[in-house]
């Protein structure tokens, strides 16, 4: 889909699937997946004290590695668009750090483009009004002052505790969320307007697919700042996976104190 088509789907269905297309980003995604998978597998051999090397807790926010449940592990990096972080983000390898930075920048731009297009499509103002706000909006959606730190998350579902819930149904709090789809282990499920769970990975990707796709989900902040309101996308990770699953997601969040930047 184009950004215009993705925005239309988000308005109508609260989610959209975007084909990466760009070979360099596809390669970056492949590198990020490989580095993260190797890191998570290494953690199986380490004790809790060793794992803490990759953890930082700052103002109640987790940076780095954690085990939130017996079903999964997580590695989280926050990206600030306005300033350098005041603390050092722990990284297992330089390759993972480089790939994560490039991937977060690309998804951030994609989500901002979608957000801008959503608002353009929802506009009911006159042509003159649109022209007068166009220049402001060009900087609005990339203006670092409007964003809080945005998280890039690596989730590893290892299938060791089959009785545990992988990820229960929920909505995310940000504006938009980009989830990199897995061609090898489908698991992301989205609740449709008719109350049915659908899996985009099963519908669009095969196990040997070389295509890279991002599922874009509407978050809670988008509902609060869109008119008419766009409902946040209810989603989950199914419990019965066909094997280990690695998922990468990135979320753009607005700083509440900067609500004046909102359209």
mmCIF file of C-alpha atoms in Angstrom, residues 3-203:
data_model
loop_
_atom_site.group_PDB
_atom_site.id
_atom_site.type_symbol
_atom_site.label_atom_id
_atom_site.label_comp_id
_atom_site.label_asym_id
_atom_site.label_seq_id
_atom_site.Cartn_x
_atom_site.Cartn_y
_atom_site.Cartn_z
ATOM 1 C CA UNK A 3 0.900 5.989 2.548
ATOM 2 C CA UNK A 4 -2.373 7.375 1.212
ATOM 3 C CA UNK A 5 -3.906 3.886 1.080
ATOM 4 C CA UNK A 6 -2.541 3.032 4.522
ATOM 5 C CA UNK A 7 -4.079 6.186 5.997
ATOM 6 C CA UNK A 8 -7.443 5.347 4.433
ATOM 7 C CA UNK A 9 -7.330 1.835 5.933
ATOM 8 C CA UNK A 10 -6.430 3.244 9.354
ATOM 9 C CA UNK A 11 -9.394 5.613 9.227
ATOM 10 C CA UNK A 12 -11.745 2.819 8.185
ATOM 11 C CA UNK A 13 -10.340 -0.224 10.031
ATOM 12 C CA UNK A 14 -7.836 1.043 12.659
ATOM 13 C CA UNK A 15 -4.958 -0.829 11.024
ATOM 14 C CA UNK A 16 -3.107 -1.106 7.733
ATOM 15 C CA UNK A 17 -0.334 -3.226 6.232
ATOM 16 C CA UNK A 18 2.542 -1.484 4.442
ATOM 17 C CA UNK A 19 5.004 -3.258 2.122
ATOM 18 C CA UNK A 20 8.548 -2.188 3.002
ATOM 19 C CA UNK A 21 9.797 -2.387 -0.570
ATOM 20 C CA UNK A 22 13.099 -0.606 0.188
ATOM 21 C CA UNK A 23 15.852 -3.256 -0.032
ATOM 22 C CA UNK A 24 18.176 -1.411 2.347
ATOM 23 C CA UNK A 25 15.462 -1.320 5.030
ATOM 24 C CA UNK A 26 14.675 -4.994 4.380
ATOM 25 C CA UNK A 27 18.365 -5.784 4.934
ATOM 26 C CA UNK A 28 18.390 -3.669 8.084
ATOM 27 C CA UNK A 29 15.347 -5.511 9.375
ATOM 28 C CA UNK A 30 17.024 -8.838 8.648
ATOM 29 C CA UNK A 31 20.138 -7.732 10.554
ATOM 30 C CA UNK A 32 18.101 -6.470 13.502
ATOM 31 C CA UNK A 33 16.180 -9.763 13.662
ATOM 32 C CA UNK A 34 19.345 -11.840 13.530
ATOM 33 C CA UNK A 35 21.201 -9.830 16.167
ATOM 34 C CA UNK A 36 18.212 -9.780 18.521
ATOM 35 C CA UNK A 37 17.564 -13.505 18.137
ATOM 36 C CA UNK A 38 21.209 -14.330 18.915
ATOM 37 C CA UNK A 39 21.072 -12.065 21.967
ATOM 38 C CA UNK A 40 17.919 -13.656 23.369
ATOM 39 C CA UNK A 41 19.275 -17.166 22.870
ATOM 40 C CA UNK A 42 22.458 -16.218 24.749
ATOM 41 C CA UNK A 43 20.392 -15.077 27.731
ATOM 42 C CA UNK A 44 19.246 -18.653 28.283
ATOM 43 C CA UNK A 45 22.748 -19.490 29.469
ATOM 44 C CA UNK A 46 23.169 -16.508 31.817
ATOM 45 C CA UNK A 47 22.214 -15.926 35.433
ATOM 46 C CA UNK A 48 20.170 -12.952 36.635
ATOM 47 C CA UNK A 49 23.213 -10.894 37.649
ATOM 48 C CA UNK A 50 24.749 -11.203 34.198
ATOM 49 C CA UNK A 51 21.475 -10.230 32.522
ATOM 50 C CA UNK A 52 21.377 -6.986 34.507
ATOM 51 C CA UNK A 53 24.310 -5.739 32.424
ATOM 52 C CA UNK A 54 21.746 -4.969 29.726
ATOM 53 C CA UNK A 55 19.202 -3.252 31.988
ATOM 54 C CA UNK A 56 18.578 0.368 32.911
ATOM 55 C CA UNK A 57 15.578 1.667 34.848
ATOM 56 C CA UNK A 58 15.175 5.440 34.484
ATOM 57 C CA UNK A 59 12.150 7.276 35.900
ATOM 58 C CA UNK A 60 10.278 3.994 35.997
ATOM 59 C CA UNK A 61 11.023 3.200 32.332
ATOM 60 C CA UNK A 62 12.881 0.086 31.275
ATOM 61 C CA UNK A 63 15.822 0.424 28.917
ATOM 62 C CA UNK A 64 17.313 -2.811 27.653
ATOM 63 C CA UNK A 65 16.561 -6.382 28.678
ATOM 64 C CA UNK A 66 13.726 -7.746 30.781
ATOM 65 C CA UNK A 67 11.597 -10.858 31.283
ATOM 66 C CA UNK A 68 8.059 -9.518 31.838
ATOM 67 C CA UNK A 69 6.554 -13.029 32.002
ATOM 68 C CA UNK A 70 7.388 -16.694 31.625
ATOM 69 C CA UNK A 71 6.208 -16.494 28.009
ATOM 70 C CA UNK A 72 8.554 -13.849 26.624
ATOM 71 C CA UNK A 73 11.651 -11.711 26.840
ATOM 72 C CA UNK A 74 11.973 -8.095 25.763
ATOM 73 C CA UNK A 75 14.703 -5.692 24.756
ATOM 74 C CA UNK A 76 13.625 -2.040 24.657
ATOM 75 C CA UNK A 77 15.324 1.082 23.352
ATOM 76 C CA UNK A 78 13.881 4.584 23.681
ATOM 77 C CA UNK A 79 14.620 7.120 20.968
ATOM 78 C CA UNK A 80 14.531 10.817 21.777
ATOM 79 C CA UNK A 81 13.827 13.164 18.872
ATOM 80 C CA UNK A 82 14.766 16.324 20.728
ATOM 81 C CA UNK A 83 17.967 15.601 22.599
ATOM 82 C CA UNK A 84 20.609 13.047 23.341
ATOM 83 C CA UNK A 85 19.614 10.620 26.123
ATOM 84 C CA UNK A 86 21.053 11.485 29.520
ATOM 85 C CA UNK A 87 22.033 7.871 30.142
ATOM 86 C CA UNK A 88 23.706 5.213 28.063
ATOM 87 C CA UNK A 89 21.371 2.744 26.391
ATOM 88 C CA UNK A 90 22.864 -0.751 26.834
ATOM 89 C CA UNK A 91 23.449 -2.615 23.570
ATOM 90 C CA UNK A 92 24.539 -6.252 23.150
ATOM 91 C CA UNK A 93 26.379 -5.581 19.862
ATOM 92 C CA UNK A 94 27.298 -2.546 17.729
ATOM 93 C CA UNK A 95 25.471 -4.185 14.802
ATOM 94 C CA UNK A 96 22.205 -4.338 16.753
ATOM 95 C CA UNK A 97 22.604 -0.706 17.834
ATOM 96 C CA UNK A 98 23.214 0.505 14.274
ATOM 97 C CA UNK A 99 20.365 -1.533 12.774
ATOM 98 C CA UNK A 100 17.964 -0.423 15.524
ATOM 99 C CA UNK A 101 18.738 3.252 14.980
ATOM 100 C CA UNK A 102 18.217 2.991 11.220
ATOM 101 C CA UNK A 103 15.038 0.954 11.625
ATOM 102 C CA UNK A 104 13.538 3.292 14.230
ATOM 103 C CA UNK A 105 14.219 6.328 12.019
ATOM 104 C CA UNK A 106 12.557 4.699 9.018
ATOM 105 C CA UNK A 107 9.459 3.536 10.925
ATOM 106 C CA UNK A 108 9.209 6.904 12.687
ATOM 107 C CA UNK A 109 9.094 8.677 9.349
ATOM 108 C CA UNK A 110 6.573 6.194 7.951
ATOM 109 C CA UNK A 111 4.235 6.610 10.931
ATOM 110 C CA UNK A 112 4.529 10.389 10.800
ATOM 111 C CA UNK A 113 3.697 10.331 7.086
ATOM 112 C CA UNK A 114 0.621 8.208 7.826
ATOM 113 C CA UNK A 115 -0.452 10.508 10.643
ATOM 114 C CA UNK A 116 -0.106 13.552 8.448
ATOM 115 C CA UNK A 117 -2.064 11.869 5.650
ATOM 116 C CA UNK A 118 -4.821 10.811 8.071
ATOM 117 C CA UNK A 119 -5.313 14.412 9.098
ATOM 118 C CA UNK A 120 -5.228 15.588 5.487
ATOM 119 C CA UNK A 121 -7.948 13.105 4.559
ATOM 120 C CA UNK A 122 -10.056 14.110 7.531
ATOM 121 C CA UNK A 123 -9.893 17.798 6.799
ATOM 122 C CA UNK A 124 -13.185 19.490 5.924
ATOM 123 C CA UNK A 125 -11.747 22.972 5.787
ATOM 124 C CA UNK A 126 -11.666 25.164 2.703
ATOM 125 C CA UNK A 127 -8.821 24.980 0.232
ATOM 126 C CA UNK A 128 -7.453 28.246 1.613
ATOM 127 C CA UNK A 129 -7.434 26.879 5.147
ATOM 128 C CA UNK A 130 -5.579 23.793 4.000
ATOM 129 C CA UNK A 131 -3.025 25.906 2.172
ATOM 130 C CA UNK A 132 -2.464 28.107 5.200
ATOM 131 C CA UNK A 133 -1.760 25.112 7.449
ATOM 132 C CA UNK A 134 0.271 23.083 4.948
ATOM 133 C CA UNK A 135 3.575 24.778 5.720
ATOM 134 C CA UNK A 136 3.059 24.442 9.474
ATOM 135 C CA UNK A 137 2.214 20.772 9.137
ATOM 136 C CA UNK A 138 5.315 20.081 7.100
ATOM 137 C CA UNK A 139 7.364 20.656 10.239
ATOM 138 C CA UNK A 140 4.692 19.695 12.766
ATOM 139 C CA UNK A 141 4.864 15.938 12.305
ATOM 140 C CA UNK A 142 8.651 15.750 12.452
ATOM 141 C CA UNK A 143 9.103 18.425 15.109
ATOM 142 C CA UNK A 144 10.945 16.719 17.937
ATOM 143 C CA UNK A 145 9.399 19.017 20.535
ATOM 144 C CA UNK A 146 6.022 17.350 20.062
ATOM 145 C CA UNK A 147 7.159 13.809 20.876
ATOM 146 C CA UNK A 148 7.995 12.010 24.061
ATOM 147 C CA UNK A 149 10.675 9.329 23.854
ATOM 148 C CA UNK A 150 9.488 6.647 21.430
ATOM 149 C CA UNK A 151 10.099 2.958 22.192
ATOM 150 C CA UNK A 152 11.546 0.362 19.834
ATOM 151 C CA UNK A 153 10.745 -3.083 21.261
ATOM 152 C CA UNK A 154 12.103 -6.525 20.482
ATOM 153 C CA UNK A 155 9.812 -9.272 21.813
ATOM 154 C CA UNK A 156 10.967 -12.881 21.890
ATOM 155 C CA UNK A 157 8.277 -15.536 22.475
ATOM 156 C CA UNK A 158 10.223 -18.712 23.273
ATOM 157 C CA UNK A 159 7.322 -21.192 23.697
ATOM 158 C CA UNK A 160 8.791 -22.700 26.856
ATOM 159 C CA UNK A 161 5.737 -22.164 29.044
ATOM 160 C CA UNK A 162 2.777 -23.271 26.974
ATOM 161 C CA UNK A 163 0.341 -22.445 29.778
ATOM 162 C CA UNK A 164 1.400 -18.778 29.870
ATOM 163 C CA UNK A 165 -0.340 -16.037 27.901
ATOM 164 C CA UNK A 166 1.959 -14.648 25.228
ATOM 165 C CA UNK A 167 0.348 -11.218 24.965
ATOM 166 C CA UNK A 168 -3.276 -10.615 25.931
ATOM 167 C CA UNK A 169 -5.583 -8.356 23.934
ATOM 168 C CA UNK A 170 -4.877 -4.669 24.447
ATOM 169 C CA UNK A 171 -4.521 -1.264 22.829
ATOM 170 C CA UNK A 172 -1.344 0.832 22.840
ATOM 171 C CA UNK A 173 -1.263 4.376 24.141
ATOM 172 C CA UNK A 174 0.632 6.167 21.365
ATOM 173 C CA UNK A 175 -0.475 7.765 18.091
ATOM 174 C CA UNK A 176 0.560 4.939 15.756
ATOM 175 C CA UNK A 177 2.452 1.681 16.201
ATOM 176 C CA UNK A 178 4.429 -0.141 13.538
ATOM 177 C CA UNK A 179 4.807 -3.918 13.995
ATOM 178 C CA UNK A 180 7.252 -5.691 11.681
ATOM 179 C CA UNK A 181 5.463 -8.829 10.538
ATOM 180 C CA UNK A 182 7.105 -12.248 10.857
ATOM 181 C CA UNK A 183 7.104 -14.465 7.747
ATOM 182 C CA UNK A 184 8.260 -17.515 9.737
ATOM 183 C CA UNK A 185 5.991 -17.579 12.815
ATOM 184 C CA UNK A 186 2.578 -15.918 12.428
ATOM 185 C CA UNK A 187 1.086 -14.708 15.695
ATOM 186 C CA UNK A 188 -0.143 -11.118 15.588
ATOM 187 C CA UNK A 189 -3.948 -11.082 15.719
ATOM 188 C CA UNK A 190 -6.223 -8.085 15.213
ATOM 189 C CA UNK A 191 -9.836 -7.777 16.359
ATOM 190 C CA UNK A 192 -12.070 -6.747 13.470
ATOM 191 C CA UNK A 193 -15.179 -4.584 13.705
ATOM 192 C CA UNK A 194 -17.223 -7.798 13.443
ATOM 193 C CA UNK A 195 -15.525 -9.238 16.530
ATOM 194 C CA UNK A 196 -13.333 -11.718 14.666
ATOM 195 C CA UNK A 197 -9.620 -12.242 15.178
ATOM 196 C CA UNK A 198 -7.547 -12.070 11.997
ATOM 197 C CA UNK A 199 -3.828 -12.691 11.457
ATOM 198 C CA UNK A 200 -2.247 -10.449 8.775
ATOM 199 C CA UNK A 201 0.852 -12.646 8.620
ATOM 200 C CA UNK A 202 -1.148 -15.711 7.662
ATOM 201 C CA UNK A 203 -3.099 -13.758 5.076
#
